[in-house]
Short mmCIF file of C-alpha atoms in Angstrom, two decimals:
data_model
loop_
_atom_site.label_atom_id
_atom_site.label_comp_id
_atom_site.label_asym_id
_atom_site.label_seq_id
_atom_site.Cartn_x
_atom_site.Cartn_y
_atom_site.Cartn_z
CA UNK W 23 0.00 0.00 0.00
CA UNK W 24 3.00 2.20 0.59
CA UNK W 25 4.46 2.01 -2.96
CA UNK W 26 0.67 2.86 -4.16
CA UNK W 27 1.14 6.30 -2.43
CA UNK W 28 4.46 7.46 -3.44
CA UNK W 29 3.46 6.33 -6.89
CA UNK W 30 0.37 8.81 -6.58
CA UNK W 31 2.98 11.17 -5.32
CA UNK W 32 5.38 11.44 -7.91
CA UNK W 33 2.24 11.66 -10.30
CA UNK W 34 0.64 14.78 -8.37
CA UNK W 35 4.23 16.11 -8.80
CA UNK W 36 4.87 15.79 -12.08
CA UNK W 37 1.11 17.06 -13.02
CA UNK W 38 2.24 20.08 -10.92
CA UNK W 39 5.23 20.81 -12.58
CA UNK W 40 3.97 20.25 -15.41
CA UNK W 41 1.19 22.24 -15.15
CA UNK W 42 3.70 25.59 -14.22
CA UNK W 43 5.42 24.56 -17.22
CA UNK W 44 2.03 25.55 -19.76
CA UNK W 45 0.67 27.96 -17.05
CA UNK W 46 4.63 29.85 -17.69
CA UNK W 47 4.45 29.08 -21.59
CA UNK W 48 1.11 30.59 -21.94
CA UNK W 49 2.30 33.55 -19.54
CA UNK W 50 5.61 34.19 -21.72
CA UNK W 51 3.25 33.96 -25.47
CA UNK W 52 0.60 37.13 -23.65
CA UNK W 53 4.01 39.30 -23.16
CA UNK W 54 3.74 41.88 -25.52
CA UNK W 55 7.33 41.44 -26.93
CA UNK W 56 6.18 37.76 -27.75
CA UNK W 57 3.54 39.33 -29.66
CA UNK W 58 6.07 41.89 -31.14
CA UNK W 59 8.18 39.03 -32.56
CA UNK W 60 5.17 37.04 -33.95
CA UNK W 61 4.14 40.71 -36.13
CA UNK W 62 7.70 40.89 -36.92
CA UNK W 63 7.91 37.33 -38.15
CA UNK W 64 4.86 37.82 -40.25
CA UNK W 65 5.92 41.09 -41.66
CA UNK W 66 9.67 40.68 -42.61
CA UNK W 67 9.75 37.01 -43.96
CA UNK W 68 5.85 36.28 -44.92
CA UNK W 69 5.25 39.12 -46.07
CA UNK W 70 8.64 39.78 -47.51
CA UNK W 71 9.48 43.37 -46.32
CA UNK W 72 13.29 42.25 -45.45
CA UNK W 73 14.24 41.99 -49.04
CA UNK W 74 11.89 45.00 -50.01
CA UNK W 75 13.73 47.15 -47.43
CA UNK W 76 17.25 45.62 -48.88
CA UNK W 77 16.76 47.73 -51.68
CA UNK W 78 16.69 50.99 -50.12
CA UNK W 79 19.75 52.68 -51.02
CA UNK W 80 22.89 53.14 -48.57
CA UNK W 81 22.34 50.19 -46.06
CA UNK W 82 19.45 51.77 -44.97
CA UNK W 83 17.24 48.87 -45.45
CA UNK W 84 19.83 46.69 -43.98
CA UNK W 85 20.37 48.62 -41.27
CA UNK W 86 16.56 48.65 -40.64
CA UNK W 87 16.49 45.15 -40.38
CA UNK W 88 18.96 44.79 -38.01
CA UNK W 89 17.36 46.88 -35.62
CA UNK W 90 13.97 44.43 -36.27
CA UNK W 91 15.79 41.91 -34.84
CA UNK W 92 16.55 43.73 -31.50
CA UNK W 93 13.22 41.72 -29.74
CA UNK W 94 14.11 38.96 -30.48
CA UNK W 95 17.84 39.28 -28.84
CA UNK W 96 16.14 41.02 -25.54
CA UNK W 97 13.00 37.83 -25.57
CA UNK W 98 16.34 35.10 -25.83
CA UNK W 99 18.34 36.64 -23.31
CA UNK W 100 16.17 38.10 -20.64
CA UNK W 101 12.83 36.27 -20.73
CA UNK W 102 13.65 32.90 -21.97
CA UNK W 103 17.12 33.45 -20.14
CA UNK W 104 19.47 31.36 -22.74
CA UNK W 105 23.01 32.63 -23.70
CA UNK W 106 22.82 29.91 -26.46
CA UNK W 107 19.81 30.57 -27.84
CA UNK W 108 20.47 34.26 -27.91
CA UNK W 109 24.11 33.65 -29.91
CA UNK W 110 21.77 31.32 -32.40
CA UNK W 111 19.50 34.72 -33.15
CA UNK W 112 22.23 37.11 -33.05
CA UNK W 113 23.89 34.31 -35.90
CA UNK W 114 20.39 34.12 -37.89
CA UNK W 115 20.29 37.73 -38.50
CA UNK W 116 23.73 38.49 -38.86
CA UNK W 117 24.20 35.61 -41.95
CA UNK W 118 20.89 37.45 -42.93
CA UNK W 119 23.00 41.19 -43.25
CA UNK W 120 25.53 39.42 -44.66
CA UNK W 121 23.76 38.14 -47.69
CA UNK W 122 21.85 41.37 -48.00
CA UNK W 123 24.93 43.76 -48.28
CA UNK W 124 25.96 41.01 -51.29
CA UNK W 125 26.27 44.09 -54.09
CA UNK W 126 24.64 44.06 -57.71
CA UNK W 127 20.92 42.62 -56.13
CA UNK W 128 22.77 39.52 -55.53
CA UNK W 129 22.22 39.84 -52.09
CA UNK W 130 18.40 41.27 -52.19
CA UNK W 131 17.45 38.00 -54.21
CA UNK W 132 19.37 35.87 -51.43
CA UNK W 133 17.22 37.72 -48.75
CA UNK W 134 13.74 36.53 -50.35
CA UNK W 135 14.61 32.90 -49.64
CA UNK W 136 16.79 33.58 -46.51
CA UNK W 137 13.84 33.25 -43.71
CA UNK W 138 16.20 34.53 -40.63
CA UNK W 139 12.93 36.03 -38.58
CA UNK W 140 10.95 32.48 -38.85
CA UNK W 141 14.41 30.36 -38.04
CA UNK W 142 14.36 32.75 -35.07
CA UNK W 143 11.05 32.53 -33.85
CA UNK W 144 11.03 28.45 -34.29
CA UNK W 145 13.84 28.85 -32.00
CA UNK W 146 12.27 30.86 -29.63
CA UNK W 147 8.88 28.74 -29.69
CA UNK W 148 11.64 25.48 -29.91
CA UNK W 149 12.45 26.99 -26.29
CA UNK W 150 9.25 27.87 -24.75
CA UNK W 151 7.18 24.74 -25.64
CA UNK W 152 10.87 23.13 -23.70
CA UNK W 153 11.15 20.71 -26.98
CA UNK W 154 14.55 19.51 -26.30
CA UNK W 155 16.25 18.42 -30.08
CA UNK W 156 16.00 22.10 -30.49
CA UNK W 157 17.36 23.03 -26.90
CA UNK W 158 19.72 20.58 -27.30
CA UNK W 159 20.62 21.67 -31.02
CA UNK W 160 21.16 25.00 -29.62
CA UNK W 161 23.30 24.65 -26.84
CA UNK W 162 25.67 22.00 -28.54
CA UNK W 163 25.94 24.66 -31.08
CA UNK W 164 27.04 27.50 -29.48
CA UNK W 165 30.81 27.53 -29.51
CA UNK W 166 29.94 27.75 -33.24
CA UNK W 167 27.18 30.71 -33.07
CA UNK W 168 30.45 32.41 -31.30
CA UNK W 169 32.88 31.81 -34.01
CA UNK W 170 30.49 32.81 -36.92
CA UNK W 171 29.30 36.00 -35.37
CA UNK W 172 32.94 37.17 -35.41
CA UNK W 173 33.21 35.78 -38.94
CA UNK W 174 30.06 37.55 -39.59
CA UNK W 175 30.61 41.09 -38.43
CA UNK W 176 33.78 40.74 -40.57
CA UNK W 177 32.52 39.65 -43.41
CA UNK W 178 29.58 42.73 -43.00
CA UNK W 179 32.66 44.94 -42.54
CA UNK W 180 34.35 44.10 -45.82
CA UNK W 181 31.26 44.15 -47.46
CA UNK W 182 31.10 48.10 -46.44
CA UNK W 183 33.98 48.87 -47.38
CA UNK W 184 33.36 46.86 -50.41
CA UNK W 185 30.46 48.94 -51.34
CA UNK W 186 31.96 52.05 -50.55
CA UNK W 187 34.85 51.52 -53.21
CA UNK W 188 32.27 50.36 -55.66
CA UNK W 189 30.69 54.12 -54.96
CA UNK W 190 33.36 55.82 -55.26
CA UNK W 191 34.54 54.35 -58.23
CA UNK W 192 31.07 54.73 -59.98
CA UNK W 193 31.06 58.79 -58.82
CA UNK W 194 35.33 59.85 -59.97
#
C-alpha cells in the first residue's frame, strides 16, 4: 500500500510541474514582446518586407532590419534566459545582413529565400514549448554561433567597405 502512495505522489508532482510549465508558456506567449516578434515574423519574412527594405539605397534597409531583430535578442536573453539561444539569433540575423549587403541585387534576391525572422522565432517557440532536439541543437551549437558572429561582423565589414569603393569608383 506504501508504494501505491508514493506512486500517486510522484504523479501529483509531475502534473504540478507540469502544469507551471504551460501555465509559464502561456504567460511568456501574452508578453507583448512575444507578440512583437510574432508581427515581426509575419511582416519581414511572410510578407517579404526584409528583401523590399534591402533595396533601399545606402544600407538603410539593412540597417533597418537589423534593428527588427533587436526583440528577439532582448525575448532570448532576458525572458527565456538562454546565452545559447540568444548567440543562435544574433547568428540568424547576422548571416541574414551578410547576404543582403551582397552588391549588384545579388544579395536582395538571397534575402527573399533567406527566412532569418521564422528560423528565429522556431527557435524561440523550440524553447518555450521546452522541446529539447531544439534546446539541445542549440546549446551544442554554441561555440559555433560564437565563431560565426565574429566571422560575420567581418565579413559585414568588408562588405562596407566593399560597397563604398564600388561608390566611389562609380562617382570619380
Amino acid at each position: 500500500m506504501e508504494n501505491q502512495s508514493i506512486g500517486y505522489m510522484e504523479i501529483e508532482q509531475l502534473d504540478s510541474r507540469s502544469l507551471k510549465k504551460e501555465a509559464r508558456r502561456l504567460r511568456v506567449m501574452n508578453t507583448r514582446s512575444y507578440r512583437l516578434m510574432s508581427k515581426l515574423t509575419q511582416l519581414m519574412d511572410k510578407y517579404y518586407v526584409d528583401p523590399i527594405l534591402g533595396l533601399m539605397p545606402g544600407g538603410w534597409g539593412d540597417t533597418i532590419s537589423a534593428v527588427m531583430i533587436v526583440p528577439f535578442v532582448w525575448f532570448s536573453l532576458f525572458v527565456v534566459k538562454s546565452v545559447p539561444l540568444t548567440l543562435a539569433v544574433i547568428y540568424n540575423a547576422l548571416k541574414d545582413i551578410v547576404m543582403g549587403l551582397i552588391p549588384f541585387f545579388v544579395g536582395d534576391i538571397l534575402d527573399v529565400f533567406s527566412h532569418s525572422y521564422v528560423r528565429n522565432m522556431a527557435l524561440i517557440q523550440g524553447f518555450i514549448d521546452d522541446d529539447r532536439s531544439v534546446v539541445r541543437e542549440v546549446n551544442r551549437k554554441s561555440w559555433f554561433f560564437a565563431g560565426a558572429i565574429l566571422l560575420c561582423i567581418a565579413i559585414i565589414v568588408l562588405l562596407i567597405k566593399l560597397t563604398v569603393v564600388l561608390i566611389s569608383s562609380l562617382f570619380s
